[in-house]
Amino acid sequence: MPHPSQSRVVRRYTTEAVRVTAILRLPLIGLMALLGPVIHVTHWKPDVFAGLLIGYAAIALVWLIFVLVREVGPWAGWVSTAADVTAVVALCIASGGATSVLLPVFFLLPISVAFQYRPRLTAIVGVCTAVGYQVVWIVYSKRDDAVGFPDEVYLYFGFLLWLAAATTALSYVLVRRSATVISLMDVRKQLVAESMVAEERERRQLAEYLHDGPLQNVLAARLDVEEALERHPDEMLDAAESALRETAAQLRSTVTTLHPQVLAQLGLTVALRELADLYERRGEVEMVVNLGEVGHPDSQELLYRVARELLTNVTRHARATKIELALDRADGRITLTVADDGAGFDPAVVPERVAQGHIGLASNIVRVESLGGTFDVTSSPGAGTRVVVTVPDPD
Protein backbone atom coordinates (compact mmCIF):
# COMPACT_ATOMS: atom_id res chain seq x y z
CA MET A 1 0.00 0.00 0.00
CA PRO A 2 1.47 3.40 -0.95
CA HIS A 3 2.54 5.77 1.78
CA PRO A 4 0.00 8.57 2.46
CA SER A 5 2.56 11.19 1.45
CA GLN A 6 3.23 9.34 -1.78
CA SER A 7 -0.47 9.03 -2.55
CA ARG A 8 -0.93 12.73 -1.90
CA VAL A 9 1.92 13.77 -4.18
CA VAL A 10 0.95 11.34 -6.95
CA ARG A 11 -2.64 12.58 -6.75
CA ARG A 12 -1.44 16.18 -7.12
CA TYR A 13 0.72 15.36 -10.13
CA THR A 14 -2.09 13.32 -11.67
CA THR A 15 -4.43 16.28 -11.35
CA GLU A 16 -1.85 18.55 -12.97
CA ALA A 17 -1.42 16.10 -15.85
CA VAL A 18 -5.18 15.94 -16.39
CA ARG A 19 -5.39 19.73 -16.46
CA VAL A 20 -2.48 20.12 -18.86
CA THR A 21 -3.97 17.48 -21.15
CA ALA A 22 -7.33 19.24 -21.02
CA ILE A 23 -5.69 22.50 -22.10
CA LEU A 24 -3.74 20.88 -24.93
CA ARG A 25 -6.76 18.91 -26.18
CA LEU A 26 -8.54 21.92 -27.72
CA PRO A 27 -5.65 22.94 -30.05
CA LEU A 28 -5.38 19.30 -31.14
CA ILE A 29 -9.06 19.25 -32.04
CA GLY A 30 -8.53 22.46 -34.01
CA LEU A 31 -5.75 20.81 -35.99
CA MET A 32 -7.97 17.79 -36.66
CA ALA A 33 -10.63 20.14 -38.04
CA LEU A 34 -8.13 21.29 -40.68
CA LEU A 35 -7.79 17.82 -42.20
CA GLY A 36 -10.29 18.48 -44.97
CA PRO A 37 -9.47 22.11 -45.86
CA VAL A 38 -5.69 21.68 -45.74
CA ILE A 39 -5.04 18.11 -46.92
CA HIS A 40 -8.18 17.81 -49.08
CA VAL A 41 -9.20 14.42 -47.78
CA THR A 42 -12.45 13.07 -49.16
CA HIS A 43 -14.39 12.10 -46.08
CA TRP A 44 -16.56 9.03 -46.14
CA LYS A 45 -19.25 10.86 -44.18
CA PRO A 46 -18.21 14.50 -43.86
CA ASP A 47 -21.38 15.52 -42.00
CA VAL A 48 -20.91 12.77 -39.44
CA PHE A 49 -17.22 13.65 -39.12
CA ALA A 50 -18.05 17.35 -38.56
CA GLY A 51 -20.76 16.51 -36.04
CA LEU A 52 -18.47 14.20 -34.07
CA LEU A 53 -15.69 16.79 -34.10
CA ILE A 54 -18.01 19.58 -32.90
CA GLY A 55 -19.36 17.34 -30.14
CA TYR A 56 -15.82 16.35 -29.16
CA ALA A 57 -14.79 20.01 -29.00
CA ALA A 58 -17.81 20.96 -26.89
CA ILE A 59 -17.17 18.14 -24.43
CA ALA A 60 -13.47 19.04 -24.30
CA LEU A 61 -14.31 22.68 -23.49
CA VAL A 62 -16.75 21.72 -20.71
CA TRP A 63 -14.20 19.27 -19.31
CA LEU A 64 -11.48 21.95 -19.34
CA ILE A 65 -13.65 24.33 -17.33
CA PHE A 66 -14.57 21.55 -14.92
CA VAL A 67 -10.99 20.46 -14.12
CA LEU A 68 -9.80 24.06 -13.77
CA VAL A 69 -12.41 25.05 -11.17
CA ARG A 70 -12.56 21.78 -9.20
CA GLU A 71 -10.20 19.25 -7.73
CA VAL A 72 -10.50 15.92 -9.52
CA GLY A 73 -9.77 12.42 -8.31
CA PRO A 74 -8.01 9.46 -9.92
CA TRP A 75 -11.12 8.73 -11.98
CA ALA A 76 -10.48 11.84 -14.10
CA GLY A 77 -7.56 10.25 -15.93
CA TRP A 78 -9.61 7.21 -16.86
CA VAL A 79 -12.63 9.24 -18.00
CA SER A 80 -10.74 11.76 -20.11
CA THR A 81 -8.53 9.14 -21.75
CA ALA A 82 -11.44 6.81 -22.53
CA ALA A 83 -13.25 9.74 -24.11
CA ASP A 84 -10.18 10.58 -26.21
CA VAL A 85 -9.77 7.01 -27.49
CA THR A 86 -13.48 6.70 -28.27
CA ALA A 87 -13.62 10.07 -30.03
CA VAL A 88 -10.52 9.46 -32.16
CA VAL A 89 -11.66 5.97 -33.21
CA ALA A 90 -15.12 7.31 -34.11
CA LEU A 91 -13.61 10.17 -36.10
CA CYS A 92 -11.35 7.79 -37.97
CA ILE A 93 -14.25 5.52 -38.88
CA ALA A 94 -16.21 8.52 -40.15
CA SER A 95 -13.27 10.15 -41.93
CA GLY A 96 -12.47 7.53 -44.52
CA GLY A 97 -9.12 8.35 -46.05
CA ALA A 98 -8.25 10.70 -43.19
CA THR A 99 -7.55 7.69 -41.00
CA SER A 100 -3.91 7.62 -42.08
CA VAL A 101 -3.63 11.36 -41.46
CA LEU A 102 -4.94 10.92 -37.93
CA LEU A 103 -2.26 8.34 -37.15
CA PRO A 104 -0.11 10.80 -35.09
CA VAL A 105 -3.06 11.27 -32.75
CA PHE A 106 -2.93 7.58 -31.89
CA PHE A 107 0.72 7.95 -30.96
CA LEU A 108 0.00 11.00 -28.77
CA LEU A 109 -2.69 9.42 -26.60
CA PRO A 110 -0.45 6.99 -24.64
CA ILE A 111 2.21 9.67 -24.24
CA SER A 112 -0.28 12.10 -22.69
CA VAL A 113 -1.30 9.44 -20.14
CA ALA A 114 2.23 8.36 -19.21
CA PHE A 115 2.77 11.47 -17.07
CA GLN A 116 -0.23 10.72 -14.85
CA TYR A 117 1.91 8.38 -12.70
CA ARG A 118 -0.50 5.54 -13.55
CA PRO A 119 1.41 2.69 -15.29
CA ARG A 120 -1.63 0.40 -15.50
CA LEU A 121 -3.76 3.11 -17.08
CA THR A 122 -0.95 3.89 -19.52
CA ALA A 123 -0.67 0.23 -20.53
CA ILE A 124 -4.43 -0.15 -21.04
CA VAL A 125 -4.64 3.06 -23.08
CA GLY A 126 -1.66 2.05 -25.20
CA VAL A 127 -3.08 -1.38 -26.03
CA CYS A 128 -6.59 -0.01 -26.64
CA THR A 129 -5.14 2.65 -28.93
CA ALA A 130 -3.28 0.05 -31.01
CA VAL A 131 -6.34 -2.20 -31.20
CA GLY A 132 -8.55 0.78 -32.04
CA TYR A 133 -6.31 1.74 -34.94
CA GLN A 134 -6.46 -1.84 -36.23
CA VAL A 135 -10.26 -1.94 -35.88
CA VAL A 136 -10.61 1.31 -37.82
CA TRP A 137 -8.74 -0.14 -40.79
CA ILE A 138 -10.74 -3.37 -40.63
CA VAL A 139 -13.97 -1.37 -40.81
CA TYR A 140 -12.61 0.81 -43.58
CA SER A 141 -11.37 -2.14 -45.67
CA LYS A 142 -14.65 -4.02 -45.31
CA ARG A 143 -16.59 -0.95 -46.33
CA ASP A 144 -14.56 -0.18 -49.43
CA ASP A 145 -13.23 -3.14 -51.41
CA ALA A 146 -10.85 -0.87 -53.34
CA VAL A 147 -8.88 0.00 -50.19
CA GLY A 148 -7.90 -3.43 -48.95
CA PHE A 149 -5.67 -3.90 -45.92
CA PRO A 150 -2.23 -2.31 -46.53
CA ASP A 151 0.82 -4.01 -45.03
CA GLU A 152 1.87 -0.79 -43.33
CA VAL A 153 -1.16 -1.09 -41.07
CA TYR A 154 0.49 -4.08 -39.38
CA LEU A 155 3.70 -2.10 -39.07
CA TYR A 156 1.88 0.82 -37.46
CA PHE A 157 0.08 -1.62 -35.18
CA GLY A 158 3.49 -2.91 -34.04
CA PHE A 159 4.72 0.63 -33.52
CA LEU A 160 1.70 1.42 -31.36
CA LEU A 161 2.21 -1.70 -29.24
CA TRP A 162 5.86 -0.74 -28.76
CA LEU A 163 4.78 2.76 -27.78
CA ALA A 164 2.38 1.26 -25.23
CA ALA A 165 5.23 -0.70 -23.66
CA ALA A 166 7.60 2.29 -23.74
CA THR A 167 5.15 4.75 -22.17
CA THR A 168 4.16 2.19 -19.52
CA ALA A 169 7.83 1.75 -18.62
CA LEU A 170 8.25 5.54 -18.53
CA SER A 171 5.28 5.91 -16.21
CA TYR A 172 6.63 3.14 -13.98
CA VAL A 173 10.03 4.86 -13.76
CA LEU A 174 8.35 8.15 -12.87
CA VAL A 175 6.38 6.45 -10.09
CA ARG A 176 9.53 4.81 -8.71
CA ARG A 177 11.46 8.08 -8.75
CA SER A 178 8.64 9.98 -7.09
CA ALA A 179 8.46 7.29 -4.40
CA THR A 180 12.19 7.66 -3.75
CA VAL A 181 11.97 11.42 -3.51
CA ILE A 182 8.94 11.23 -1.23
CA SER A 183 10.64 8.74 1.08
CA LEU A 184 13.61 11.10 1.38
CA MET A 185 11.22 13.95 2.17
CA ASP A 186 9.56 11.83 4.85
CA VAL A 187 12.95 11.07 6.40
CA ARG A 188 13.77 14.77 6.40
CA LYS A 189 10.44 15.59 8.05
CA GLN A 190 11.04 12.96 10.71
CA LEU A 191 14.52 14.29 11.43
CA VAL A 192 13.23 17.85 11.63
CA ALA A 193 10.41 16.78 13.97
CA GLU A 194 12.85 14.93 16.23
CA SER A 195 15.23 17.89 16.26
CA MET A 196 12.34 20.19 17.18
CA VAL A 197 11.41 17.97 20.13
CA ALA A 198 15.03 17.78 21.27
CA GLU A 199 15.50 21.53 20.91
CA GLU A 200 12.35 22.30 22.86
CA ARG A 201 13.38 19.89 25.62
CA GLU A 202 16.79 21.55 25.87
CA ARG A 203 15.22 25.00 25.89
CA ARG A 204 12.88 23.99 28.69
CA GLN A 205 15.70 22.45 30.72
CA LEU A 206 17.90 25.51 30.23
CA ALA A 207 15.04 27.84 31.19
CA GLU A 208 14.41 25.84 34.35
CA TYR A 209 18.09 25.85 35.20
CA LEU A 210 18.39 29.62 34.73
CA HIS A 211 15.21 30.26 36.70
CA ASP A 212 16.02 27.96 39.62
CA GLY A 213 19.76 28.67 39.72
CA PRO A 214 21.34 31.93 38.48
CA LEU A 215 18.14 33.99 38.65
CA GLN A 216 17.42 32.98 42.26
CA ASN A 217 21.04 33.67 43.22
CA VAL A 218 20.86 37.13 41.66
CA LEU A 219 17.57 37.87 43.42
CA ALA A 220 19.01 36.69 46.75
CA ALA A 221 22.11 38.84 46.25
CA ARG A 222 19.90 41.81 45.41
CA LEU A 223 17.95 41.36 48.68
CA ASP A 224 21.21 41.26 50.61
CA VAL A 225 22.39 44.46 48.92
CA GLU A 226 19.05 46.17 49.60
CA GLU A 227 19.29 45.23 53.29
CA ALA A 228 22.85 46.58 53.40
CA LEU A 229 21.67 49.81 51.75
CA GLU A 230 19.00 50.24 54.41
CA ARG A 231 21.62 49.96 57.15
CA HIS A 232 24.49 51.75 55.40
CA PRO A 233 23.56 53.91 52.40
CA ASP A 234 26.42 53.85 49.93
CA GLU A 235 26.82 54.79 46.26
CA MET A 236 28.73 51.60 45.46
CA LEU A 237 26.02 49.46 47.01
CA ASP A 238 23.40 51.44 45.15
CA ALA A 239 25.22 50.80 41.84
CA ALA A 240 25.52 47.11 42.70
CA GLU A 241 21.79 46.92 43.47
CA SER A 242 20.97 48.60 40.16
CA ALA A 243 23.23 46.16 38.28
CA LEU A 244 21.66 43.19 40.03
CA ARG A 245 18.16 44.49 39.24
CA GLU A 246 19.06 44.84 35.57
CA THR A 247 20.68 41.39 35.51
CA ALA A 248 17.56 39.84 37.06
CA ALA A 249 15.39 41.49 34.39
CA GLN A 250 17.67 40.18 31.66
CA LEU A 251 17.58 36.67 33.11
CA ARG A 252 13.77 36.76 33.30
CA SER A 253 13.62 37.91 29.68
CA THR A 254 15.97 35.09 28.66
CA VAL A 255 13.92 32.51 30.56
CA THR A 256 10.75 33.79 28.89
CA THR A 257 12.41 33.66 25.48
CA LEU A 258 13.58 30.10 26.01
CA HIS A 259 10.28 28.82 27.35
CA PRO A 260 7.45 31.34 27.86
CA GLN A 261 5.39 30.25 30.86
CA VAL A 262 2.31 32.07 29.60
CA LEU A 263 2.33 29.80 26.54
CA ALA A 264 2.26 26.67 28.64
CA GLN A 265 -0.24 28.01 31.17
CA LEU A 266 -2.70 30.14 29.17
CA GLY A 267 -2.24 29.04 25.56
CA LEU A 268 -1.11 30.42 22.23
CA THR A 269 -3.64 33.25 21.88
CA VAL A 270 -2.74 34.90 25.20
CA ALA A 271 0.99 34.38 24.57
CA LEU A 272 0.78 36.08 21.17
CA ARG A 273 -1.24 38.96 22.62
CA GLU A 274 1.42 39.45 25.29
CA LEU A 275 4.11 39.29 22.59
CA ALA A 276 2.29 41.94 20.53
CA ASP A 277 1.95 44.18 23.60
CA LEU A 278 5.69 43.85 24.21
CA TYR A 279 6.56 45.09 20.71
CA GLU A 280 3.97 47.86 20.86
CA ARG A 281 5.27 49.13 24.23
CA ARG A 282 8.61 49.73 22.59
CA GLY A 283 6.87 52.51 20.64
CA GLU A 284 8.42 51.60 17.31
CA VAL A 285 5.36 50.32 15.42
CA GLU A 286 1.58 50.27 15.59
CA MET A 287 0.22 46.77 16.25
CA VAL A 288 -3.11 45.70 14.76
CA VAL A 289 -4.04 42.48 16.53
CA ASN A 290 -6.82 40.05 15.60
CA LEU A 291 -6.29 36.85 17.55
CA GLY A 292 -8.89 34.13 17.68
CA GLU A 293 -8.93 31.68 20.57
CA VAL A 294 -7.18 28.43 19.63
CA GLY A 295 -6.39 26.96 23.06
CA HIS A 296 -3.29 24.77 23.36
CA PRO A 297 -2.67 23.22 19.90
CA ASP A 298 0.22 20.79 19.48
CA SER A 299 1.94 23.31 17.23
CA GLN A 300 1.69 26.26 19.65
CA GLU A 301 5.40 26.40 20.48
CA LEU A 302 6.35 26.42 16.80
CA LEU A 303 3.77 29.08 15.90
CA TYR A 304 4.86 31.25 18.81
CA ARG A 305 8.51 31.08 17.75
CA VAL A 306 7.58 31.78 14.14
CA ALA A 307 5.59 34.84 15.21
CA ARG A 308 8.42 36.09 17.39
CA GLU A 309 10.98 35.55 14.60
CA LEU A 310 8.81 37.40 12.09
CA LEU A 311 8.09 40.30 14.46
CA THR A 312 11.79 40.60 15.28
CA ASN A 313 12.68 40.67 11.57
CA VAL A 314 10.10 43.40 10.94
CA THR A 315 11.33 45.64 13.75
CA ARG A 316 14.99 45.13 12.83
CA HIS A 317 14.93 45.30 9.04
CA ALA A 318 11.59 46.39 7.57
CA ARG A 319 11.38 49.97 8.89
CA ALA A 320 7.62 49.43 9.14
CA THR A 321 5.12 51.73 10.86
CA LYS A 322 2.33 49.17 11.22
CA ILE A 323 2.23 45.42 11.82
CA GLU A 324 -0.82 43.19 11.54
CA LEU A 325 -0.86 40.02 13.64
CA ALA A 326 -3.74 37.57 13.18
CA LEU A 327 -4.53 34.06 14.38
CA ASP A 328 -7.44 31.93 13.24
CA ARG A 329 -8.69 28.35 13.42
CA ALA A 330 -10.94 27.01 10.66
CA ASP A 331 -11.48 23.84 8.63
CA GLY A 332 -9.03 21.79 10.65
CA ARG A 333 -6.14 24.23 10.25
CA ILE A 334 -4.61 27.05 12.28
CA THR A 335 -3.49 30.13 10.36
CA LEU A 336 -0.98 32.69 11.60
CA THR A 337 -0.62 35.91 9.61
CA VAL A 338 2.03 38.59 10.05
CA ALA A 339 1.93 41.55 7.65
CA ASP A 340 3.74 44.88 7.63
CA ASP A 341 3.96 48.05 5.53
CA GLY A 342 7.74 48.15 5.55
CA ALA A 343 10.49 48.02 2.97
CA GLY A 344 9.75 44.50 1.76
CA PHE A 345 12.24 42.23 0.02
CA ASP A 346 12.61 39.79 -2.83
CA PRO A 347 11.74 36.25 -1.58
CA ALA A 348 14.20 34.87 -4.12
CA VAL A 349 17.10 36.08 -1.93
CA VAL A 350 16.17 33.69 0.91
CA PRO A 351 18.55 30.93 -0.29
CA GLU A 352 21.35 33.50 -0.53
CA ARG A 353 20.64 34.68 3.00
CA VAL A 354 20.74 31.08 4.22
CA ALA A 355 24.15 30.61 2.58
CA GLN A 356 25.34 33.66 4.52
CA GLY A 357 24.28 32.06 7.80
CA HIS A 358 20.87 33.73 8.28
CA ILE A 359 18.81 30.58 8.79
CA GLY A 360 15.97 31.86 10.98
CA LEU A 361 13.32 32.19 8.27
CA ALA A 362 14.48 29.10 6.35
CA SER A 363 14.53 26.89 9.46
CA ASN A 364 11.01 27.99 10.33
CA ILE A 365 9.83 27.15 6.82
CA VAL A 366 11.30 23.64 7.11
CA ARG A 367 9.73 23.12 10.53
CA VAL A 368 6.30 24.25 9.40
CA GLU A 369 6.45 22.03 6.32
CA SER A 370 7.58 19.08 8.43
CA LEU A 371 4.24 19.29 10.24
CA GLY A 372 2.36 19.23 6.93
CA GLY A 373 1.82 22.99 6.95
CA THR A 374 2.52 25.79 4.51
CA PHE A 375 4.67 28.92 4.80
CA ASP A 376 3.68 31.51 2.18
CA VAL A 377 5.71 34.72 1.85
CA THR A 378 4.40 37.55 -0.30
CA SER A 379 6.73 40.51 -0.60
CA SER A 380 8.45 42.88 -2.99
CA PRO A 381 10.82 45.82 -2.45
CA GLY A 382 8.89 48.86 -1.22
CA ALA A 383 5.56 47.02 -0.92
CA GLY A 384 5.76 45.46 2.54
CA THR A 385 5.64 41.79 3.46
CA ARG A 386 2.84 39.35 4.23
CA VAL A 387 3.54 35.92 5.70
CA VAL A 388 0.76 33.36 6.09
CA VAL A 389 1.58 30.21 8.04
CA THR A 390 -0.89 27.33 8.23
CA VAL A 391 -0.53 24.09 10.17
CA PRO A 392 -2.90 21.14 10.60
CA ASP A 393 -5.07 21.17 13.70
CA PRO A 394 -6.07 17.59 14.56
CA ASP A 395 -8.26 18.65 17.50
mmCIF file of N, CA, C and O in Angstrom, residues 268-270 272-273 290-295 326-329:
data_model
loop_
_atom_site.group_PDB
_atom_site.id
_atom_site.type_symbol
_atom_site.label_atom_id
_atom_site.label_comp_id
_atom_site.label_asym_id
_atom_site.label_seq_id
_atom_site.Cartn_x
_atom_site.Cartn_y
_atom_site.Cartn_z
ATOM 1 N N LEU A 268 -1.762 29.665 23.295
ATOM 2 C CA LEU A 268 -1.107 30.424 22.233
ATOM 3 C C LEU A 268 -1.692 31.815 22.063
ATOM 4 O O LEU A 268 -0.955 32.787 21.853
ATOM 5 N N THR A 269 -3.007 31.954 22.133
ATOM 6 C CA THR A 269 -3.636 33.251 21.884
ATOM 7 C C THR A 269 -3.155 34.303 22.884
ATOM 8 O O THR A 269 -2.758 35.413 22.503
ATOM 9 N N VAL A 270 -3.174 33.953 24.165
ATOM 10 C CA VAL A 270 -2.740 34.895 25.203
ATOM 11 C C VAL A 270 -1.250 35.194 25.054
ATOM 12 O O VAL A 270 -0.815 36.344 25.211
ATOM 13 N N LEU A 272 0.564 35.177 22.306
ATOM 14 C CA LEU A 272 0.781 36.076 21.167
ATOM 15 C C LEU A 272 0.319 37.494 21.493
ATOM 16 O O LEU A 272 0.943 38.472 21.050
ATOM 17 N N ARG A 273 -0.776 37.618 22.242
ATOM 18 C CA ARG A 273 -1.236 38.959 22.616
ATOM 19 C C ARG A 273 -0.210 39.643 23.513
ATOM 20 O O ARG A 273 0.067 40.841 23.365
ATOM 21 N N ASN A 290 -5.538 40.761 15.761
ATOM 22 C CA ASN A 290 -6.816 40.049 15.599
ATOM 23 C C ASN A 290 -6.561 38.570 15.867
ATOM 24 O O ASN A 290 -6.284 37.792 14.959
ATOM 25 N N LEU A 291 -6.655 38.194 17.132
ATOM 26 C CA LEU A 291 -6.285 36.855 17.555
ATOM 27 C C LEU A 291 -7.512 36.075 18.000
ATOM 28 O O LEU A 291 -8.172 36.429 18.982
ATOM 29 N N GLY A 292 -7.819 35.022 17.274
ATOM 30 C CA GLY A 292 -8.891 34.131 17.679
ATOM 31 C C GLY A 292 -8.393 33.140 18.720
ATOM 32 O O GLY A 292 -7.202 32.828 18.796
ATOM 33 N N GLU A 293 -9.301 32.625 19.524
ATOM 34 C CA GLU A 293 -8.935 31.677 20.568
ATOM 35 C C GLU A 293 -8.699 30.295 19.962
ATOM 36 O O GLU A 293 -9.574 29.734 19.297
ATOM 37 N N VAL A 294 -7.510 29.748 20.179
ATOM 38 C CA VAL A 294 -7.176 28.425 19.626
ATOM 39 C C VAL A 294 -6.748 27.441 20.703
ATOM 40 O O VAL A 294 -6.433 26.292 20.393
ATOM 41 N N GLY A 295 -6.733 27.871 21.978
ATOM 42 C CA GLY A 295 -6.393 26.962 23.061
ATOM 43 C C GLY A 295 -4.928 26.597 23.083
ATOM 44 O O GLY A 295 -4.046 27.433 22.902
ATOM 45 N N ALA A 326 -2.435 38.238 13.148
ATOM 46 C CA ALA A 326 -3.738 37.571 13.179
ATOM 47 C C ALA A 326 -3.545 36.081 13.417
ATOM 48 O O ALA A 326 -2.549 35.481 13.002
ATOM 49 N N LEU A 327 -4.521 35.495 14.090
ATOM 50 C CA LEU A 327 -4.525 34.058 14.376
ATOM 51 C C LEU A 327 -5.953 33.555 14.225
ATOM 52 O O LEU A 327 -6.891 34.170 14.738
ATOM 53 N N ASP A 328 -6.088 32.433 13.516
ATOM 54 C CA ASP A 328 -7.439 31.929 13.238
ATOM 55 C C ASP A 328 -7.412 30.411 13.161
ATOM 56 O O ASP A 328 -6.404 29.817 12.760
ATOM 57 N N ARG A 329 -8.522 29.804 13.542
ATOM 58 C CA ARG A 329 -8.691 28.354 13.423
ATOM 59 C C ARG A 329 -9.950 28.088 12.610
ATOM 60 O O ARG A 329 -11.040 28.570 12.936
#
